[in-house]
Amino acid sequence: MTQPKLTNDNIVSLLLQGDIRAGARLMRWLEDDRPEAVELLKQIFPRTGRAQLIGITGNPGSGKSTLTDKLIAHYRKLGKKVGVVCIDPSSPFTGGAILGDRIRMGSHATDSGVFIRSLATRGAHGGLSRATYDVVNVLDAMGYEVVLIETVGVGQDEIDIVRLAHTNLVVVIPGLGDDIQAIKAGILEIADIFVINKADRPGVERTITDLRYLQSLEPEPTPWTAPILPTVATHGDGIEALTDAILTHSQFLETNDERQKAAQRRQEHVLWALLHDRFHKVLTQQMLRGERLEHYLTDLVNRSVDPHTIVAEIFAALNLPTGKS
Ligand SMILES: Nc1nc2c(ncn2[C@@H]2O[C@H](COP(=O)(O)OP(=O)(O)OP(=O)(O)O)[C@@H](O)[C@H]2O)c(=O)[nH]1
Ligand SMILES: [Mg+2]
């Protein structure tokens, strides 16, 4: 069967039918920051919101991609189409890491029900969550029923990214000992499920105890307490318990008014991410560059103008109410 030629007129309808060329083209346009890409995003938006979004975050090398590979297999077995977004924040030249991801998820490379997309941190703060949000929406509109978002949970940007997800897995490895204290509060807050991967290594019990202790520090009882699940991703051990827990969590979200609250929380984060991104762009591309930036910096270094005054000036130039700083 010959496929219809992809044109600017039929890209949306083809994309909504799950056409991979159409989806890939829109993602490329997004990456190139082409203005027509945003127009297309607006058109597909009403058809988004159907996919189950699962975040997988954790330190480099903790086994996120290996776990992702096992999760892909699980959802494929259930007959679901699976999208994967891998975010590599460490390097703008991601060839290596992402090539590695492709290899680790290689068993699905020829499966047309799986779409793997990699994103690198290129833009400034906020840009990555926006890019992820856009790509997730494209996959969602294309009919991928489950979208897995893999990211190294190191910075605020990554935490913001996984706030998009319905269910977040935070992957740790055993034997962190005191390092567990270093798990940032932000990470604790986003964890719907803790995965102790590499549970074939010693120290699993201790890590469970440490995580339970951290959870006990929560100031208020929360309606959901993240279960702590050991896995050996390379062997598939514990994956069934993990997918059960993901199901239980999504059922939890369906109950009472959790669903609505969670949806609003997610959309709020999206709004902030988009605003942040746009604002940052305006500032870096128009207000705080070149001679004007030089000028401000010289004034500041010479102590001839204070930074509050400069901020007020920029706000005024943007026609924004200055308010109180
Ligand atoms: N012993 C052991 N090794 C594992 C396990 N899971 C993954 N690995 C290995 O750990 C290494 C890193 O796994 P990845 O899945 O690439 O980890 P990652 O978190 O995706 O790594 P980055 O994307 O680079 O941050 C690989 O060599 C895996 O084979 C496990 O349960 N036990
Ligand atoms: Mg990986």
XYZ file of C-alpha atoms in Angstrom, residues 3 6-7 10-32 37 40-41 44 81 115-117 119 131 134-144:
47
model
C 1.269 6.015 1.738
C 3.017 14.147 3.296
C 2.193 17.790 2.672
C -2.380 16.889 5.459
C 0.281 16.725 8.159
C -2.265 17.132 10.986
C -4.724 14.562 9.696
C -1.953 12.076 8.985
C -0.394 12.712 12.380
C -3.701 12.059 14.105
C -3.863 8.754 12.254
C -0.501 7.887 13.766
C 1.588 8.504 10.646
C 5.199 8.303 11.772
C 6.540 10.589 9.038
C 4.068 13.299 10.045
C 4.977 12.978 13.737
C 8.690 12.964 13.012
C 8.359 16.027 10.795
C 6.502 18.004 13.428
C 9.096 17.029 16.032
C 11.871 18.171 13.706
C 10.118 21.466 13.109
C 9.740 21.907 16.843
C 13.404 21.257 17.310
C 14.233 23.819 14.623
C 5.208 24.011 14.403
C 0.274 22.599 14.340
C 0.580 22.021 18.088
C -3.564 18.811 17.692
C 1.428 1.637 21.496
C 8.448 5.454 18.945
C 11.642 6.512 20.704
C 12.630 10.147 20.656
C 15.990 15.267 23.458
C 10.339 20.781 24.447
C 5.547 19.475 23.043
C 6.990 16.107 22.052
C 4.799 14.277 24.561
C 1.750 15.985 23.079
C 2.759 14.964 19.574
C 3.112 11.337 20.681
C -0.176 11.565 22.559
C -1.992 12.934 19.490
C -0.414 10.215 17.349
C -2.163 7.665 19.509
C 0.641 6.373 21.687
